Amino acid sequence: MSAIRSVVRGVGAYLPARCLTNADLVQMVDTSDEWIVQRTGIRTRHIAAEGEVTSDLALKAAQAALADAGLEPGDIDLIVLATSTPDNTFPATAVSVQAGLGITHGAAFDIQAVCSGFVYALATADNFLKSGAYRRCLVIGAETFSRILDWSDRTTCVLFGDGAGALVLEAVRDGEDGRGLLTTHLRSDGRYKNKLYVDGGVSSTRSVGYLRMEGREVFRHAVGMITDVIVDAFSATGESAETIDWFVPHQANRRIIDASAVKLGIAPEKVVITVDKHGNTSAASIPLALATAHADGRIKRGDLVLLEAMGGGFTWGSALVRW
Ligand code: ACO
């Protein structure tokens, strides 16, 4: 029986021009380069300019992904954009990207699953494409977390940054040498919603609020949740730590990434790490890392690429892609 698979056609990313180093943060809060690097692996992060909004970042990443795919905006009929830092309460940031690309057909909407947003968006897009409802989708992760940080709180402000990344997925019947999204697994457990949250919102405070986190608690749960959902991906496909070519995790924290890889038995040389350059960009971090490893020639056509993320909610998920 013939089946539709979502095949990756292109990937692109965008980081705002302004770079904030650990040395810059030392001027702002009581911290040190040594503490930040040792605890998180982060050295720099990018900060959106005054007036530069999430859809601006997303649009640039989308244009880069389309150029990489050799496609025109008119070829896209679905945009799924993951963000927790939308331009406005409504409409969806995705429709601003749609308008920016000059697309007037198809559909565009946002997904909100915090740091797991890109994996959630990928799974959503994949199901729409497999159903036959749409043909080509831009899956975007875009964030301006700098706007929800309490810049006087050293326990959070050193961790996050702004950025965007995008994939173009195309529905292909009967695959191309087994290429495409092989499986996705999504999980959430709202009992943990107070471990990582924003202390404001439309319906609760009529304001935006600031990010609050119990860092040690998040860390405590992260590795177990990430590895569980990766085991689910391996069980569903028969693949393993040995057969994957690349592990592209959510770029939150170097220690979480390293501990997850060790627990799963994934060789360090297969792990793509970019958190040092852009910090935790939430939903944007996986496509930013994918774009880096695609551009520098590490991820090649036919490679088996494992993605995972975990974030506020808690939400978590995995995806396995034959590139
Ligand atoms: N600079 C210097 N000292 C600091 C800083 C800082 N920026 N932040 C906290 N400290 C201090 C604390 O005040 C504490 O001091 P004390 O012992 O005098 O009270 C000390 O450092 C240790 O604090 P801990 O919170 O125990 O530090 P820990 O080793 O747990 O590291 C961190 C903190 C990096 C936040 C860690 O808990 C972590 O990585 N958690 C995961 C958080 C995460 O990645 N969240 C992202 C969102 S979720 C996701 O994407 C997976």
Coordinates of C-alpha atoms and ligand atoms in Angstrom, one line a residue:
M1 CA 0.0 0.0 0.0
S2 CA 1.4 3.4 -0.9
A3 CA 1.9 5.9 1.9
I4 CA 2.8 9.5 2.2
R5 CA 5.9 10.6 4.0
S6 CA 7.0 14.2 5.0
V7 CA 10.4 14.7 3.3
V8 CA 12.7 17.6 4.3
R9 CA 13.3 19.8 1.4
G10 CA 15.2 22.7 3.0
V11 CA 16.3 24.2 6.3
G12 CA 17.1 27.8 7.3
A13 CA 17.8 29.9 10.3
Y14 CA 18.2 33.5 11.5
L15 CA 19.9 35.0 14.6
P16 CA 19.5 38.7 15.4
A17 CA 22.6 40.8 14.9
R18 CA 23.2 41.8 18.5
C19 CA 25.3 39.3 20.4
L20 CA 25.3 39.3 24.2
T21 CA 28.3 37.6 25.8
N22 CA 28.8 36.2 29.2
A23 CA 31.2 39.1 29.8
D24 CA 28.3 41.5 29.0
L25 CA 26.1 39.7 31.6
V26 CA 28.8 40.1 34.3
Q27 CA 28.1 43.9 33.9
M28 CA 24.4 43.3 34.5
V29 CA 24.0 40.7 37.3
D30 CA 26.2 38.9 39.9
T31 CA 27.5 36.1 37.7
S32 CA 30.7 34.9 35.9
D33 CA 31.7 33.5 32.6
E34 CA 33.1 30.4 34.5
W35 CA 29.8 29.8 36.3
I36 CA 27.7 30.1 33.1
V37 CA 30.0 27.9 30.9
Q38 CA 30.5 25.2 33.6
R39 CA 26.7 25.0 34.4
T40 CA 25.3 25.4 30.9
G41 CA 27.9 25.5 28.2
I42 CA 26.5 28.9 27.0
R43 CA 29.0 31.6 25.8
T44 CA 26.9 34.0 23.8
R45 CA 23.3 34.6 22.9
H46 CA 21.6 36.9 20.4
I47 CA 19.1 39.6 21.3
A48 CA 16.4 41.0 18.9
A49 CA 16.7 44.7 18.2
E50 CA 14.2 47.3 19.5
G51 CA 11.1 46.8 17.2
E52 CA 12.3 43.5 15.8
V53 CA 9.6 41.0 16.6
T54 CA 9.3 37.2 16.5
S55 CA 7.6 37.2 13.0
D56 CA 10.6 39.2 11.6
L57 CA 13.0 36.5 12.8
A58 CA 10.6 33.8 11.6
L59 CA 10.3 35.4 8.1
K60 CA 14.0 35.5 7.6
A61 CA 14.4 31.8 8.7
A62 CA 11.5 30.9 6.4
Q63 CA 13.1 32.7 3.4
A64 CA 16.4 30.9 4.1
A65 CA 14.7 27.5 4.2
L66 CA 12.8 28.2 1.0
A67 CA 16.0 29.3 -0.7
D68 CA 17.7 26.1 0.5
A69 CA 14.8 24.0 -0.8
G70 CA 14.8 25.9 -4.2
L71 CA 11.1 26.7 -3.7
E72 CA 9.0 29.8 -4.0
P73 CA 6.6 31.1 -1.3
G74 CA 3.7 30.2 -3.5
D75 CA 4.8 26.5 -3.3
I76 CA 3.9 26.5 0.4
D77 CA 0.3 25.8 1.5
L78 CA 0.7 25.3 5.2
I79 CA 2.7 27.2 7.9
V80 CA 3.0 25.8 11.4
L81 CA 4.9 28.1 13.7
A82 CA 5.9 27.2 17.2
T83 CA 6.4 30.1 19.7
S84 CA 5.8 31.2 23.2
T85 CA 6.7 34.8 22.4
P86 CA 4.2 35.8 19.7
D87 CA 4.1 39.3 18.2
N88 CA 0.6 39.8 19.7
T89 CA -1.9 37.9 21.7
F90 CA -3.6 37.4 18.4
P91 CA -3.6 37.0 15.5
A92 CA -1.1 34.1 15.2
T93 CA 2.5 35.0 14.4
A94 CA 2.3 32.5 11.6
V95 CA -0.2 34.7 9.6
S96 CA 2.3 37.6 9.8
V97 CA 4.9 35.3 8.2
Q98 CA 2.3 34.2 5.6
A99 CA 1.7 37.8 4.7
G100 CA 5.4 38.6 4.7
L101 CA 5.9 35.8 2.2
G102 CA 3.0 37.1 0.1
I103 CA 1.1 33.8 0.5
T104 CA -2.7 34.1 0.2
H105 CA -3.7 30.5 -0.1
G106 CA -3.6 27.6 2.4
A107 CA -3.4 28.0 6.2
A108 CA -1.1 29.3 8.9
F109 CA -1.3 28.9 12.7
D110 CA 0.8 28.9 15.8
I111 CA 1.6 26.0 18.2
Q112 CA 2.5 26.7 21.9
A113 CA 4.5 24.0 23.7
V114 CA 7.4 26.1 24.9
C115 CA 10.8 24.5 24.3
S116 CA 9.1 21.4 22.9
G117 CA 7.3 23.6 20.4
F118 CA 9.3 22.7 17.3
V119 CA 8.8 18.9 17.9
Y120 CA 5.1 19.5 18.4
A121 CA 4.9 21.6 15.2
L122 CA 6.8 19.0 13.3
A123 CA 4.4 16.2 14.4
T124 CA 1.4 18.4 13.6
A125 CA 2.7 19.3 10.1
D126 CA 3.6 15.7 9.5
N127 CA 0.0 14.5 10.3
F128 CA -1.5 17.2 8.0
L129 CA 0.8 16.2 5.2
K130 CA 0.3 12.5 5.6
S131 CA -3.5 13.0 5.6
G132 CA -3.2 14.5 2.1
A133 CA -4.7 17.8 3.2
Y134 CA -1.6 19.9 2.4
R135 CA 1.4 19.5 0.1
R136 CA 4.2 21.6 1.4
C137 CA 4.7 23.0 4.9
L138 CA 7.0 25.5 6.5
V139 CA 7.6 24.3 10.1
I140 CA 9.0 27.2 12.0
G141 CA 10.3 27.7 15.6
A142 CA 10.8 31.4 16.4
E143 CA 11.3 33.2 19.8
T144 CA 12.1 36.5 21.4
F145 CA 12.6 35.2 24.9
S146 CA 14.6 38.4 25.7
R147 CA 11.2 40.1 26.1
I148 CA 10.0 37.8 28.9
L149 CA 13.3 37.6 30.9
D150 CA 13.7 39.4 34.2
W151 CA 17.1 40.9 33.5
S152 CA 17.8 41.3 37.2
D153 CA 17.3 37.5 37.9
R154 CA 20.7 35.8 37.3
T155 CA 19.2 32.3 37.6
T156 CA 17.3 32.8 34.4
C157 CA 18.6 35.7 32.3
V158 CA 21.9 34.0 31.5
L159 CA 20.2 31.0 29.9
F160 CA 18.0 32.2 27.1
G161 CA 18.3 34.0 23.7
D162 CA 16.4 35.0 20.6
G163 CA 16.4 33.3 17.2
A164 CA 14.4 31.4 14.6
G165 CA 14.7 28.3 12.4
A166 CA 12.6 26.7 9.7
L167 CA 12.2 23.5 7.8
V168 CA 10.3 22.9 4.5
L169 CA 8.5 19.6 4.5
E170 CA 6.9 18.1 1.4
A171 CA 4.4 15.3 1.2
V172 CA 5.9 12.5 -1.0
R173 CA 4.1 9.3 -1.9
D174 CA 6.1 6.2 -1.5
G175 CA 9.1 8.1 -0.2
E176 CA 12.5 8.6 -1.8
D177 CA 14.8 5.8 -0.6
G178 CA 13.0 5.8 2.7
R179 CA 13.5 9.5 3.3
G180 CA 11.1 11.5 5.5
L181 CA 9.8 11.8 9.0
L182 CA 9.7 8.2 10.4
T183 CA 8.0 8.8 13.7
T184 CA 7.1 11.4 16.2
H185 CA 6.2 11.0 19.9
L186 CA 4.7 13.8 22.1
R187 CA 4.1 13.9 25.8
S188 CA 3.0 16.3 28.5
D189 CA 2.3 16.3 32.2
G190 CA 0.6 19.4 33.5
R191 CA 1.3 18.5 37.1
Y192 CA 4.7 20.2 36.5
K193 CA 3.3 23.5 35.1
N194 CA 4.6 25.6 38.0
K195 CA 8.2 24.4 37.6
L196 CA 8.8 26.6 34.5
Y197 CA 6.2 29.3 33.6
V198 CA 5.6 33.0 32.8
D199 CA 4.0 34.8 35.8
G200 CA 1.6 36.8 33.6
G201 CA -0.9 36.3 30.8
V202 CA -3.9 37.7 29.0
S203 CA -6.5 36.0 31.1
S204 CA -4.7 36.0 34.5
T205 CA -3.0 39.3 34.8
R206 CA -3.7 41.1 31.5
S207 CA 0.0 41.5 31.2
V208 CA 3.0 39.6 29.7
G209 CA 4.9 38.7 32.8
Y210 CA 8.4 37.2 33.3
L211 CA 9.8 33.7 32.9
R212 CA 10.2 31.9 36.3
M213 CA 11.9 28.6 36.7
E214 CA 12.9 26.1 39.3
G215 CA 16.1 25.2 37.5
R216 CA 17.2 22.3 39.7
E217 CA 13.7 20.7 39.4
V218 CA 13.7 21.1 35.6
F219 CA 17.1 19.5 35.4
R220 CA 16.1 16.7 37.7
H221 CA 13.2 15.6 35.3
A222 CA 14.8 16.5 32.0
V223 CA 17.1 13.6 31.3
G224 CA 14.5 10.9 32.2
M225 CA 11.8 12.5 30.1
I226 CA 14.0 13.0 27.1
T227 CA 15.4 9.5 27.2
D228 CA 12.0 7.9 27.7
V229 CA 10.5 9.5 24.6
I230 CA 13.6 8.6 22.5
V231 CA 13.3 5.0 23.6
D232 CA 9.7 5.3 22.2
A233 CA 11.1 6.5 18.9
F234 CA 13.6 3.6 18.8
S235 CA 10.9 1.0 19.7
A236 CA 8.5 2.3 17.0
T237 CA 11.1 2.1 14.2
G238 CA 13.6 -0.6 15.2
E239 CA 16.4 2.1 15.1
S240 CA 18.9 2.6 17.9
A241 CA 21.7 4.7 19.3
E242 CA 24.0 2.8 17.0
T243 CA 22.0 3.3 13.8
I244 CA 21.4 7.0 14.1
D245 CA 23.8 9.3 12.3
W246 CA 23.0 12.6 14.2
F247 CA 21.4 13.5 17.5
V248 CA 20.1 17.1 17.4
P249 CA 18.6 17.8 20.8
H250 CA 16.8 20.9 22.0
Q251 CA 19.7 23.3 22.9
A252 CA 18.9 24.2 26.5
N253 CA 21.9 23.2 28.5
R254 CA 25.1 21.3 27.6
R255 CA 24.9 19.2 30.8
I256 CA 21.4 18.0 30.0
I257 CA 22.4 17.1 26.4
D258 CA 25.6 15.3 27.5
A259 CA 23.8 13.3 30.2
S260 CA 21.0 12.3 27.8
A261 CA 23.5 11.1 25.2
V262 CA 25.5 9.1 27.8
K263 CA 22.3 7.5 29.2
L264 CA 21.2 6.5 25.6
G265 CA 24.7 5.3 24.6
I266 CA 24.9 7.9 21.7
A267 CA 28.5 8.6 20.7
P268 CA 29.6 12.2 21.5
E269 CA 30.7 12.8 17.9
K270 CA 27.1 12.2 16.7
V271 CA 25.8 15.0 19.0
V272 CA 25.1 18.4 17.4
I273 CA 25.7 21.2 19.9
T274 CA 25.1 24.9 19.2
V275 CA 23.9 26.1 22.6
D276 CA 27.2 27.7 23.2
K277 CA 26.5 30.2 20.4
H278 CA 22.8 31.1 21.0
G279 CA 21.8 29.9 24.4
N280 CA 18.3 28.4 24.9
T281 CA 16.1 29.8 22.1
S282 CA 13.2 27.5 23.1
A283 CA 11.2 26.4 20.0
A284 CA 13.9 27.8 17.7
S285 CA 16.8 25.8 19.0
I286 CA 16.3 22.5 17.1
P287 CA 16.0 24.1 13.6
L288 CA 18.9 26.5 14.5
A289 CA 21.1 23.4 15.3
L290 CA 19.8 21.5 12.2
A291 CA 20.6 24.5 9.9
T292 CA 24.1 24.7 11.3
A293 CA 24.8 21.0 10.8
H294 CA 23.2 21.0 7.4
A295 CA 25.1 24.1 6.2
D296 CA 28.5 22.8 7.4
G297 CA 27.9 19.4 5.6
R298 CA 27.6 17.2 8.7
I299 CA 23.9 16.2 8.0
K300 CA 23.6 14.7 4.5
R301 CA 20.8 13.3 2.4
G302 CA 19.9 9.8 3.7
D303 CA 21.3 10.4 7.2
L304 CA 19.2 9.3 10.2
V305 CA 18.6 12.3 12.5
L306 CA 17.1 12.1 16.0
L307 CA 15.5 15.2 17.4
E308 CA 14.2 15.7 21.0
A309 CA 13.0 18.5 23.2
M310 CA 11.7 19.1 26.7
G311 CA 10.2 22.2 28.2
G312 CA 7.6 24.1 30.2
G313 CA 4.4 22.2 31.0
F314 CA 6.2 19.9 31.2
T315 CA 6.0 19.0 27.5
W316 CA 8.5 16.7 25.8
G317 CA 8.8 14.8 22.5
S318 CA 11.0 13.2 19.9
A319 CA 11.2 12.8 16.2
L320 CA 13.2 10.5 13.9
V321 CA 13.9 11.8 10.4
R322 CA 15.6 10.1 7.4
W323 CA 17.1 13.3 6.0
Ligands
ACO1 N1 25.7 33.0 38.2 C1 26.3 32.7 39.4 N2 25.7 32.0 40.3 C2 24.4 31.6 40.1 C3 23.7 31.9 38.9 C4 24.4 32.7 37.9 N3 23.9 33.0 36.8 N4 22.5 31.4 38.9 C5 22.4 30.8 40.1 N5 23.5 30.9 40.8 C6 23.8 30.4 42.1 C7 22.6 30.0 42.9 O1 22.1 31.2 43.6 C8 23.2 29.1 43.9 O2 23.8 29.7 44.9 P1 23.7 29.3 46.5 O3 24.2 27.9 46.5 O4 24.5 30.3 47.2 O5 22.2 29.3 46.8 C9 24.2 28.3 43.1 O6 24.5 29.1 42.0 C10 23.7 26.9 42.6 O7 22.4 27.1 42.1 P2 21.6 25.9 41.5 O8 20.3 26.4 41.0 O9 21.7 24.7 42.4 O10 22.6 25.6 40.3 P3 22.6 24.4 39.3 O11 23.9 23.7 39.4 O12 21.3 23.6 39.4 O13 22.5 25.1 37.9 C11 20.9 25.7 36.2 C12 21.5 26.0 37.6 C13 22.0 25.9 35.2 C14 19.7 26.5 35.9 C15 20.5 24.2 36.2 O14 19.6 23.9 37.3 C16 19.8 23.8 34.9 O15 20.5 23.7 33.9 N6 18.5 23.5 35.0 C17 17.8 23.2 33.8 C18 17.2 24.5 33.4 C19 17.0 24.6 31.9 O16 17.8 24.2 31.1 N7 15.9 25.2 31.6 C20 15.6 25.6 30.3 C21 14.2 25.4 30.0 S1 13.7 23.8 30.1 C22 14.4 23.1 28.9 O17 14.6 23.8 27.9 C23 14.9 21.8 29.1

